[in-house]
XYZ file of C-alpha atoms in Angstrom:
292
model
C -16.425 22.822 16.421
C -13.700 25.219 15.737
C -12.267 24.585 11.861
C -9.072 22.829 12.842
C -7.592 23.666 9.380
C -6.230 21.148 6.006
C -3.546 20.969 5.121
C -1.978 24.397 6.800
C 0.736 25.338 9.205
C -0.540 26.636 12.423
C 1.596 29.549 14.152
C 3.632 27.712 15.599
C 4.722 25.792 13.426
C 2.539 22.363 13.760
C 1.227 20.840 11.119
C -2.835 20.651 10.988
C -4.376 17.876 9.522
C -4.043 16.987 6.280
C -6.974 16.288 3.612
C -7.307 12.813 4.386
C -7.395 13.288 8.128
C -10.052 15.587 7.899
C -12.235 12.884 6.335
C -11.808 10.802 9.179
C -11.815 13.052 11.701
C -15.061 14.902 10.665
C -16.717 11.693 8.643
C -15.572 8.706 10.976
C -13.807 9.568 14.762
C -17.436 12.314 15.278
C -20.100 10.958 13.640
C -18.836 7.964 15.892
C -18.224 9.919 19.581
C -22.061 11.197 18.621
C -23.779 7.688 17.858
C -21.784 6.113 21.075
C -23.101 9.759 22.823
C -26.652 8.589 22.011
C -26.296 5.513 22.907
C -25.303 6.231 26.414
C -27.677 9.205 26.918
C -31.039 6.529 25.909
C -29.423 3.913 28.833
C -29.887 6.109 31.819
C -28.305 6.054 34.484
C -27.069 3.726 37.285
C -26.337 0.795 34.806
C -22.374 0.260 34.864
C -20.809 1.209 32.060
C -21.818 1.246 28.192
C -19.673 -1.730 26.890
C -19.456 -1.455 22.734
C -18.056 -4.464 20.501
C -16.167 -2.936 17.670
C -15.614 -5.829 15.028
C -12.327 -4.884 12.083
C -10.510 -6.800 10.389
C -7.400 -7.269 10.921
C -5.235 -3.558 9.813
C -8.592 -2.037 9.628
C -7.692 1.265 12.228
C -9.492 -0.357 15.055
C -6.561 0.736 17.183
C -6.493 4.339 16.219
C -9.843 4.689 15.823
C -10.145 3.629 19.191
C -7.638 5.609 21.208
C -9.084 8.894 18.908
C -12.540 7.891 20.929
C -11.348 7.596 23.900
C -9.219 11.052 23.991
C -13.260 12.630 22.396
C -14.470 11.011 26.078
C -11.737 12.347 27.937
C -12.497 15.909 26.396
C -16.053 15.477 27.458
C -15.444 14.206 30.676
C -16.387 10.934 30.062
C -14.415 8.020 30.873
C -13.632 5.387 27.438
C -11.833 2.193 28.595
C -10.673 0.611 25.646
C -9.941 -3.785 25.135
C -8.729 -5.995 22.823
C -9.774 -9.435 22.428
C -6.219 -9.482 20.796
C -5.173 -8.962 24.521
C -6.963 -12.434 26.300
C -4.779 -14.707 23.385
C -3.427 -17.670 25.827
C -0.366 -17.671 26.437
C 2.375 -18.985 24.349
C 2.824 -22.400 26.594
C -1.067 -22.692 26.506
C -1.302 -21.656 22.674
C 1.412 -25.081 21.827
C -0.551 -27.009 23.725
C -3.458 -26.027 21.747
C -1.452 -26.664 19.241
C -0.812 -30.299 20.351
C -4.751 -31.399 20.790
C -5.398 -29.936 16.927
C -2.696 -32.135 15.582
C -2.441 -31.126 11.668
C -5.489 -28.162 11.829
C -3.227 -25.332 10.332
C -6.222 -22.556 11.917
C -5.285 -23.291 15.404
C -1.578 -23.926 15.493
C -0.573 -20.100 15.227
C -2.700 -17.480 17.736
C -5.796 -16.050 15.712
C -8.412 -17.603 15.225
C -11.193 -18.849 17.595
C -9.872 -21.023 19.722
C -6.614 -19.069 20.412
C -8.474 -16.785 23.020
C -8.430 -17.700 27.327
C -12.378 -16.174 26.759
C -12.487 -17.621 30.986
C -10.571 -14.260 31.403
C -11.747 -13.108 28.906
C -15.518 -13.593 30.447
C -14.109 -12.461 34.005
C -12.759 -9.140 32.573
C -15.602 -7.978 31.540
C -18.191 -9.191 34.575
C -15.769 -7.159 36.941
C -15.839 -3.735 35.339
C -19.815 -3.713 34.668
C -20.259 -5.404 38.658
C -17.288 -3.587 40.393
C -17.413 -0.579 42.396
C -16.819 3.012 41.873
C -13.496 2.461 43.692
C -12.887 -1.072 42.443
C -9.334 -1.201 40.738
C -9.255 -3.963 37.521
C -6.483 -5.713 36.013
C -6.402 -5.368 32.300
C -4.872 -8.074 29.729
C -1.938 -6.790 27.795
C -0.800 -9.219 25.082
C 3.357 -8.498 23.444
C 2.974 -9.930 19.631
C 6.838 -9.456 18.980
C 7.694 -12.213 21.408
C 8.874 -16.219 19.631
C 9.462 -14.419 16.700
C 5.882 -12.753 16.290
C 4.035 -15.834 17.675
C 3.600 -13.693 20.781
C 2.847 -14.209 24.123
C 1.015 -12.390 27.204
C 2.874 -9.925 29.337
C 3.181 -10.473 33.461
C 0.232 -10.255 35.057
C 2.327 -7.030 36.807
C 2.956 -5.524 33.422
C -1.272 -5.517 32.295
C -2.425 -2.371 32.509
C -5.173 -0.924 35.503
C -8.369 0.544 35.602
C -9.685 2.189 38.602
C -13.606 2.896 38.302
C -15.693 2.175 36.532
C -15.737 4.471 33.675
C -18.689 5.363 31.375
C -18.294 3.659 28.147
C -15.596 0.511 27.440
C -15.122 -0.260 23.739
C -14.661 -4.272 22.903
C -12.151 -4.607 19.975
C -11.501 -7.434 17.560
C -11.375 -9.039 14.204
C -13.426 -11.634 14.766
C -16.276 -10.111 16.865
C -19.715 -10.845 15.845
C -19.044 -13.928 14.404
C -21.642 -16.659 14.796
C -21.572 -20.273 13.876
C -22.862 -21.292 10.430
C -24.629 -25.275 9.598
C -21.357 -27.319 9.431
C -22.645 -28.741 5.875
C -21.568 -25.027 4.654
C -18.598 -25.325 5.745
C -15.962 -26.181 2.904
C -13.028 -26.102 5.324
C -12.776 -28.928 7.639
C -10.084 -27.041 9.861
C -13.018 -25.049 11.066
C -15.122 -27.121 12.670
C -13.607 -26.956 16.433
C -13.824 -23.131 15.636
C -17.308 -23.214 14.213
C -18.035 -24.830 17.564
C -17.270 -22.593 19.880
C -18.445 -19.994 18.114
C -22.292 -21.598 18.194
C -25.054 -20.313 20.491
C -24.611 -20.542 24.259
C -20.295 -20.446 23.577
C -18.370 -18.414 25.141
C -18.108 -15.746 22.575
C -21.430 -16.160 22.238
C -22.196 -15.290 25.902
C -19.030 -12.425 25.343
C -21.047 -11.636 22.594
C -24.530 -11.265 24.402
C -22.715 -8.388 27.021
C -23.083 -5.960 24.462
C -24.640 -3.311 24.960
C -23.984 -1.630 21.380
C -21.794 -2.703 18.435
C -20.012 -1.636 15.472
C -19.177 -3.186 12.371
C -16.517 -1.916 9.808
C -17.051 -3.145 6.300
C -14.118 -4.195 3.957
C -14.660 -4.823 -0.047
C -12.802 -7.636 0.525
C -10.359 -9.183 3.145
C -7.525 -10.032 0.860
C -6.797 -6.001 1.725
C -6.327 -7.452 4.975
C -2.265 -9.047 3.557
C -1.519 -5.431 3.036
C -2.785 -4.677 6.316
C -1.188 -6.382 8.555
C 2.503 -6.420 6.815
C 2.243 -2.586 7.614
C 2.057 -4.076 10.919
C 5.289 -6.011 10.636
C 7.287 -4.002 9.206
C 6.396 -0.477 12.484
C 7.309 -3.398 15.356
C 11.044 -4.168 12.651
C 11.304 -0.582 12.458
C 11.156 -0.002 16.574
C 13.052 -3.383 17.001
C 10.385 -5.067 18.232
C 11.308 -8.119 15.857
C 7.963 -8.589 13.948
C 7.233 -11.876 11.171
C 9.166 -11.726 7.898
C 7.413 -11.666 4.862
C 6.672 -15.057 4.278
C 5.824 -15.773 7.555
C 3.524 -13.231 7.645
C 1.751 -14.192 3.868
C 1.516 -17.525 5.922
C -0.060 -16.138 9.213
C -2.656 -14.093 7.280
C -3.871 -16.729 5.714
C -5.182 -19.173 8.485
C -7.622 -16.006 9.053
C -8.949 -16.095 5.366
C -11.060 -19.534 6.203
C -12.955 -17.401 9.362
C -13.634 -14.321 7.471
C -15.382 -16.496 4.225
C -17.550 -18.171 6.144
C -18.446 -15.264 9.057
C -18.205 -12.072 7.625
C -20.911 -12.558 5.599
C -23.343 -13.181 8.580
C -21.949 -10.385 10.376
C -22.735 -7.985 6.974
C -26.047 -9.855 6.924
C -26.552 -8.999 11.237
C -27.954 -13.163 11.348
C -27.330 -12.424 14.757
C -29.740 -9.320 15.573
C -27.069 -7.454 17.157
C -27.901 -4.550 15.188
C -24.222 -2.420 14.781
C -23.829 0.526 13.001
C -21.672 -0.808 10.036
C -19.065 1.739 8.410
C -18.009 0.848 5.139
C -13.710 1.835 4.578
C -12.043 1.675 1.498
C -8.791 0.019 1.082
C -6.787 3.167 2.644
C -8.841 2.849 5.594
C -11.374 5.894 4.707
C -15.066 5.747 5.295
C -17.544 5.102 2.317
C -20.678 4.467 3.879
C -22.045 4.226 7.320
C -25.661 3.320 7.959
């Protein structure tokens, strides 16, 4: 592979990669691309797309990572589709219904936790991609997090993404991907009880997990960094005129994810569900530390 240069300027005046960018490319994105390529090669032909579950806390760089992988596969003539469980959040109206039916449960008042996704739609979409014919068109939902003052809503169906044909690989990412239920006696937050039940073996989340052919888990030292990462994302939304939450609203919003992180990240990091993932540890600046 050619030397791309670090911290230099091209002859045409374009900026080359910084030191930090080069580290991510050479020690993170490219090794992941090679690993996924190996997973594809090991499957043989005629088996449909390889679905790769990518689990990474909010703000941890999932979108940048996935977009980079899509580009790398395209450079090699392979079709790579990207999907996010975020795009399968319930509509705003349906989320309000979930809130009303779980009165007093702060973890289900807003989008985010398991129980606020349209899992039937997610399963149908994955099944469509898995079982489709070469010339089929697939509709992939999109979610607008800026609607209703940052509370969010799903885009109308005529604004969903369209994918024609069968991709070679599908990267499906989510902050809670791979979470599995713990014994109810281990729950220290009673608001997790309905969420924990949804994560149980045989539920829709477990069914979606079972459809993944390979797993990548991005590990962090502490989920507390999510507060800073999410604030960076909200600032970008506000600067682009797309609404977003205030700092106070954001702090309240992210706090509702912390019980799930506390209860389910240990099991995911210990591979208690037996996914045999590729683990990548990153620091608080999203730089890779270790891959195993």
